[in-house]
GROMACS .gro file of C-alpha atoms in nm:
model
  245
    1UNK     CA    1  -0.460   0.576   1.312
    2UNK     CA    2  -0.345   0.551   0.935
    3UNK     CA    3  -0.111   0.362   0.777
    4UNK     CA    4   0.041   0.027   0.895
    5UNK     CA    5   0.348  -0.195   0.840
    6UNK     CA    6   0.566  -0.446   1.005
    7UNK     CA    7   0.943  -0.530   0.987
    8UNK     CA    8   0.956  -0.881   0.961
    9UNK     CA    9   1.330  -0.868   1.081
   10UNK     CA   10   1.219  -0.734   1.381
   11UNK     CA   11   0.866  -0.800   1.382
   12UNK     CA   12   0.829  -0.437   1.486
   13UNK     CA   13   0.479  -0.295   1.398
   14UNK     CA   14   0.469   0.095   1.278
   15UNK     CA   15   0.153   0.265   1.272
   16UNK     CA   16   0.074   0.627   1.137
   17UNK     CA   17  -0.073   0.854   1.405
   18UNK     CA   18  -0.312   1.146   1.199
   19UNK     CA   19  -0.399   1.298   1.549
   20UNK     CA   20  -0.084   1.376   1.751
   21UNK     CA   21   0.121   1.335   1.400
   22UNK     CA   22   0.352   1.016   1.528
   23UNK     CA   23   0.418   0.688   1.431
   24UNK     CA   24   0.389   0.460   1.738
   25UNK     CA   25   0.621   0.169   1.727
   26UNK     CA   26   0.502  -0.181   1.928
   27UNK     CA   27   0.664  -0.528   1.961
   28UNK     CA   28   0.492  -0.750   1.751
   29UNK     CA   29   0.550  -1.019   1.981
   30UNK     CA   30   0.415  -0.875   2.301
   31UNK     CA   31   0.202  -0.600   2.153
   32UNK     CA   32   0.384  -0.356   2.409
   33UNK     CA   33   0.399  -0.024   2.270
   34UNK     CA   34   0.798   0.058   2.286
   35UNK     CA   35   0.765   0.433   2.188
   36UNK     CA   36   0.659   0.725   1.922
   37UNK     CA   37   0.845   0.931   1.699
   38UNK     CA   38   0.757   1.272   1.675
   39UNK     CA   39   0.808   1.485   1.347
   40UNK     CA   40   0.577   1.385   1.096
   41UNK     CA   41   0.273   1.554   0.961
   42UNK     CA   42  -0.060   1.361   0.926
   43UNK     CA   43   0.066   1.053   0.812
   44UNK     CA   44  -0.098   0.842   0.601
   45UNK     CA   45   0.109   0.530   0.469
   46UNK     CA   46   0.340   0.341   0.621
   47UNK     CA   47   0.608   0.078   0.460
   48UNK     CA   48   0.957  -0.072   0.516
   49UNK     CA   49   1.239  -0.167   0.370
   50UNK     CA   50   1.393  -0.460   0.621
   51UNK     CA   51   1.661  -0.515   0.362
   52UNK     CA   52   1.820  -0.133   0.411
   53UNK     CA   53   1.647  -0.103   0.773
   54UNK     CA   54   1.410   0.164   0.633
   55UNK     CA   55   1.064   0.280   0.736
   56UNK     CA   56   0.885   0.547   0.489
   57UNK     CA   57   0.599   0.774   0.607
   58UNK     CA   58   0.388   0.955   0.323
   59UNK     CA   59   0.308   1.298   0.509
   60UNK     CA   60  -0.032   1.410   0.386
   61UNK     CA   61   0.035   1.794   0.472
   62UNK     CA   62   0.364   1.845   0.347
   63UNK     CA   63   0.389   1.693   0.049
   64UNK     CA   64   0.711   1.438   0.152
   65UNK     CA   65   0.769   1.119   0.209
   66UNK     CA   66   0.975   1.101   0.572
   67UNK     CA   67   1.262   0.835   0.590
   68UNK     CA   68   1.313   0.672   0.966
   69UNK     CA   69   1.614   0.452   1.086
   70UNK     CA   70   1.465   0.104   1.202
   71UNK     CA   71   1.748   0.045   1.444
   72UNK     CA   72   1.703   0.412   1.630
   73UNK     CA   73   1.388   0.492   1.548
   74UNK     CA   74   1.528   0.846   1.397
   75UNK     CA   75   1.392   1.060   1.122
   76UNK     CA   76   1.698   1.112   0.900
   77UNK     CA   77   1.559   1.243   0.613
   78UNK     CA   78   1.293   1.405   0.443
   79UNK     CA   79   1.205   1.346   0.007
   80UNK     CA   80   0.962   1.554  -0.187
   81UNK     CA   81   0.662   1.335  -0.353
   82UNK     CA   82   0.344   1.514  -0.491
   83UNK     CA   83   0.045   1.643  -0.310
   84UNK     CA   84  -0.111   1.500  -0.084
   85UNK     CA   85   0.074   1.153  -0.048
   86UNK     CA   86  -0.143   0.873   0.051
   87UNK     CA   87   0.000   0.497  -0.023
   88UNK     CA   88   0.335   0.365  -0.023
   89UNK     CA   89   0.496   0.035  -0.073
   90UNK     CA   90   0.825  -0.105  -0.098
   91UNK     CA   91   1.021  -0.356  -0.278
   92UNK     CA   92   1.294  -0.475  -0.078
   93UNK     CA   93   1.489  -0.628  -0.329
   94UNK     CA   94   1.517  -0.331  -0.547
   95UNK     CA   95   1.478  -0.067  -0.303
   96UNK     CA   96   1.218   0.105  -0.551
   97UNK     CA   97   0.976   0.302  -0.319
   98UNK     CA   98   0.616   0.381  -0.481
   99UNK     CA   99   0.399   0.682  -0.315
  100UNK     CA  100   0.067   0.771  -0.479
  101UNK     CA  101  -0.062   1.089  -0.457
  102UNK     CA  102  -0.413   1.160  -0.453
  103UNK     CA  103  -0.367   1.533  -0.564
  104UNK     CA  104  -0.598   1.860  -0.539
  105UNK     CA  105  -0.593   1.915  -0.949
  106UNK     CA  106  -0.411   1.593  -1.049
  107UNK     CA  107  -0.232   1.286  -0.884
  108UNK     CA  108   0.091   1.095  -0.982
  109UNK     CA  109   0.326   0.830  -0.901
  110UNK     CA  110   0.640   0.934  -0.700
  111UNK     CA  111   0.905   0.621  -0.750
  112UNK     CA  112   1.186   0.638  -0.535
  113UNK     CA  113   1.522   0.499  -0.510
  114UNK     CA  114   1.560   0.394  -0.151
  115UNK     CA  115   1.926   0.398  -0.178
  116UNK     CA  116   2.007   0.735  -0.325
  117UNK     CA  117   1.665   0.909  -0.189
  118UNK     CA  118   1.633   1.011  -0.525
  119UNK     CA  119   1.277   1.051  -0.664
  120UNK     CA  120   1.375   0.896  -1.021
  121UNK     CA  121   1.051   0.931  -1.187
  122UNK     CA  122   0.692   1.093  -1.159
  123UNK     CA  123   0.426   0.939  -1.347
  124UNK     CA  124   0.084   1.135  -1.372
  125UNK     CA  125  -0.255   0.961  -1.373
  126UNK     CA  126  -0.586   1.060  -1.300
  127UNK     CA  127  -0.718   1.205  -1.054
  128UNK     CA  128  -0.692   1.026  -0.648
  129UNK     CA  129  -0.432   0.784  -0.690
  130UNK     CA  130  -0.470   0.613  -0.337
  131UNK     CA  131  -0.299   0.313  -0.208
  132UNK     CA  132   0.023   0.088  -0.357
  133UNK     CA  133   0.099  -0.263  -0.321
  134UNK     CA  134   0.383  -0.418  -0.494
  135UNK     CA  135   0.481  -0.781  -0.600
  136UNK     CA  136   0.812  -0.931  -0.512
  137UNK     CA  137   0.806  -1.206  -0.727
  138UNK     CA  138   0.747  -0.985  -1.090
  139UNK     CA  139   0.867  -0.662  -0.917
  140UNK     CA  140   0.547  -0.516  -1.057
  141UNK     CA  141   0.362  -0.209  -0.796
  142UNK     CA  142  -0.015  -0.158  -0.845
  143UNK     CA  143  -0.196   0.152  -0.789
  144UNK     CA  144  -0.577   0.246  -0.725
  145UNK     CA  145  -0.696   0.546  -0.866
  146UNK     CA  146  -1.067   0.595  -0.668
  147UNK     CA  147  -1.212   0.869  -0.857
  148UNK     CA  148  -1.086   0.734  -1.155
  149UNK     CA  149  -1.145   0.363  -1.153
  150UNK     CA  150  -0.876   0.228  -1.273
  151UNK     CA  151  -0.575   0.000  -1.134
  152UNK     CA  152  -0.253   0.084  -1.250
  153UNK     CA  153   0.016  -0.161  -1.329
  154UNK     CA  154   0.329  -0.039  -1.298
  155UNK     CA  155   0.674  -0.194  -1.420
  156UNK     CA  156   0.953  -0.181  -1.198
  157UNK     CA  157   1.245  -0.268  -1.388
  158UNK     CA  158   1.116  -0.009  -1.677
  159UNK     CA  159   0.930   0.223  -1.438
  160UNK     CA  160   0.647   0.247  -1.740
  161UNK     CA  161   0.279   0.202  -1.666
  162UNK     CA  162   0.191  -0.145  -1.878
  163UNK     CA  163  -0.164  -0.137  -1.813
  164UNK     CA  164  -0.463   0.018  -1.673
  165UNK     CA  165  -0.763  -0.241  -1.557
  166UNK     CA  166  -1.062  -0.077  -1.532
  167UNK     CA  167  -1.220  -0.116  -1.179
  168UNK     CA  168  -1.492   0.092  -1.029
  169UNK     CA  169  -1.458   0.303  -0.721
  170UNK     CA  170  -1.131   0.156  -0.543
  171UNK     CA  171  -0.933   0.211  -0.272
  172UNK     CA  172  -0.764  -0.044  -0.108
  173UNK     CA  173  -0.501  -0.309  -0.260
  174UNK     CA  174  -0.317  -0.622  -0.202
  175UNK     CA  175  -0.118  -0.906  -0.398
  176UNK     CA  176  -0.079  -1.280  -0.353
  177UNK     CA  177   0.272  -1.354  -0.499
  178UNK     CA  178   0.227  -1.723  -0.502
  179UNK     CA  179  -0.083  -1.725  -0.747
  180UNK     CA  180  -0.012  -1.394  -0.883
  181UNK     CA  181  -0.317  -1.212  -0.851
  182UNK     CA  182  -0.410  -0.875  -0.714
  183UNK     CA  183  -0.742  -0.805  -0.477
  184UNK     CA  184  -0.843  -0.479  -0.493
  185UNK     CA  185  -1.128  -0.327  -0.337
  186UNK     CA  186  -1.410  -0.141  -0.456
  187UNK     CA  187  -1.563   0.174  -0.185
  188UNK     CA  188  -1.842   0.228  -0.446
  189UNK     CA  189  -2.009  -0.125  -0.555
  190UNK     CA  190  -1.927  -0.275  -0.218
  191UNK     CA  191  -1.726  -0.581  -0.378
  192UNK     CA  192  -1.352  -0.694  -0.414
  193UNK     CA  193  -1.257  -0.750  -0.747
  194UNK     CA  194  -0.998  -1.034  -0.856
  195UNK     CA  195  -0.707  -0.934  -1.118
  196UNK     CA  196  -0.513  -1.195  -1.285
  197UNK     CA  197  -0.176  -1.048  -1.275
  198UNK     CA  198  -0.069  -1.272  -1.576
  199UNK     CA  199  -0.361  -1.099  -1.850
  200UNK     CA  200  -0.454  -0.791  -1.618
  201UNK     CA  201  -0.818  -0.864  -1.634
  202UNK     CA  202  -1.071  -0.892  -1.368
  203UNK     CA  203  -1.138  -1.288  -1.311
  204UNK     CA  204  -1.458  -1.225  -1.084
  205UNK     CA  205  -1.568  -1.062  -0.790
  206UNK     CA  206  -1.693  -1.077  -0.422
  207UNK     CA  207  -1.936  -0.932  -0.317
  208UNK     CA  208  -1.937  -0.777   0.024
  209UNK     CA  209  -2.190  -0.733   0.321
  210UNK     CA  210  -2.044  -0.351   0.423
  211UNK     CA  211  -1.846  -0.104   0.210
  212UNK     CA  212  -1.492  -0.245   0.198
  213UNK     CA  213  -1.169  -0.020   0.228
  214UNK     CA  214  -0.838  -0.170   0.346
  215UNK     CA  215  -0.738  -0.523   0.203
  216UNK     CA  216  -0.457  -0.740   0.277
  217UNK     CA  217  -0.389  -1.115   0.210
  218UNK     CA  218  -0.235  -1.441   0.369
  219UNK     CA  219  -0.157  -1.651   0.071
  220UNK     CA  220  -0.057  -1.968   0.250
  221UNK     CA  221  -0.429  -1.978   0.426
  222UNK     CA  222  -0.586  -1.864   0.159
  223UNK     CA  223  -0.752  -1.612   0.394
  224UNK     CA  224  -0.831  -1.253   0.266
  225UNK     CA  225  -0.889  -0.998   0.525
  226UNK     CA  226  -1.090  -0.693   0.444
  227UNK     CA  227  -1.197  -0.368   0.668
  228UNK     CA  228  -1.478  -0.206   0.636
  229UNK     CA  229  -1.480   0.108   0.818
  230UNK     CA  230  -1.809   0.218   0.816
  231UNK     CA  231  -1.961  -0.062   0.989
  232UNK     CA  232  -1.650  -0.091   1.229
  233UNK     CA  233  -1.550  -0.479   1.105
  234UNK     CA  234  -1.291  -0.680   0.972
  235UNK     CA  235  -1.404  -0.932   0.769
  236UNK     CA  236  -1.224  -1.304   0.684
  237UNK     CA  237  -1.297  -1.433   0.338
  238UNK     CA  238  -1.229  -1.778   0.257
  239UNK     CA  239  -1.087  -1.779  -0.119
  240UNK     CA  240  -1.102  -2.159  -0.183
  241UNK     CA  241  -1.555  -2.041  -0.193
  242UNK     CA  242  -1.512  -1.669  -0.161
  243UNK     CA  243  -1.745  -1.706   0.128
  244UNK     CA  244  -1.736  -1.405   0.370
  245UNK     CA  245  -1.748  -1.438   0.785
   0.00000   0.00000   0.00000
């Protein structure tokens, strides 16, 4: 499986099939798997809008990003992004949808408006732009670029890239809104570096036991949660000591 996201109006969980080329849809409350939907091609990020009753697919093979109905669970409608589409992310309260694109010869930014399907801008970076996260409270989207080791702030009132924090070797990204910083972490040094979102500068890092690639954060616990898929765990790091279990 790749890609992952929930509808918190439904709590309906969507998760990106690579294999059979589905997104299988499960309750969140009983973990009962209520269906697939056929029609995409190997998907690799998942994200909704609950606000428009949106979920967005990046499709690796063909280049699009596909649009499904949360109420029907029906694909109706298919955008163009840039090649080879990896992360997306959505802000729900401006309906701006943010696909990176790792690229053969270059990567970009595809920024979508999820009202008019309209891809409104393209920004190029360097090379293997790979996953998105976005915070609601400055509207700002962040995007790793692996190969070239650098986080890319993005403003989305201005659509403009504001600054570029150099990081090595990342994939995998996530926000706290409350304290306004972004976790982002690093495939090559084995760490997850700490970005104030106020300055843009790395405030420390933690080092990890296993090469870290997926992040994401619950800012009311204070608990970071990290995969690492080479040695098959999901780790729980306590960011009061930044002590990993």
């Amino acid at each position: 499986p790749k890609g992952l996201a929930i509808d918190p109006n439904t709590n309906r969980l969507y998760v990106g099939n690579d294999v059979d080329n589905s997104i299988a849809v499960f309750d969140g409350n009983t973990h009962a798997l209520l269906g697939a939907i056929a029609g995409v091609a190997k998907p690799n990020g998942v994200a909704v809008d609950p606000a428009l009753n949106r979920v967005y697919v990046s499709n690796r093979d063909s280049a699009t990003l596909t649009v499904i109905d949360a109420q029907t669970n029906g694909i109706i409608g298919s955008i163009p992004v840039g090649s080879l589409p990896y992360g997306v992310a959505v802000d729900p309260h401006t309906h701006r949808v943010y696909v990176a694109n790792w690229g053969t010869s270059g990567s970009s930014i595809s920024i979508i408006n999820g009202t008019t399907w309209q891809v409104v801008k393209t920004i190029p970076v360097d090379n293997y732009a790979a996953q998105v996260a976005v915070n609601l409270a400055t509207h700002t989207a962040y995007v790793t670029g692996h190969a070239s080791s650098k986080l890319y702030v993005i403003d989305g009132r201005y659509i403009l890239i504001t600054a570029q924090v150099i990081a090595p070797g990342i994939v995998g990204v996530a926000v706290d809104p409350v304290n306004n910083l972004i976790y982002v972490a690093s495939r090559d040094h084995s760490r997850v570096y700490v970005v104030d979102g106020n300055t843009n500068a790395v405030i420390r890092s933690i080092v990890m036991p296993a090469t870290p690639y997926a992040v994401a954060i619950n800012p009311y616990s204070n608990l970071l949660y990290v995969t690492a898929a080479d040695a098959k765990t999901l780790y729980a790091i306590d960011l009061t000591t930044d002590l990993v279990a």
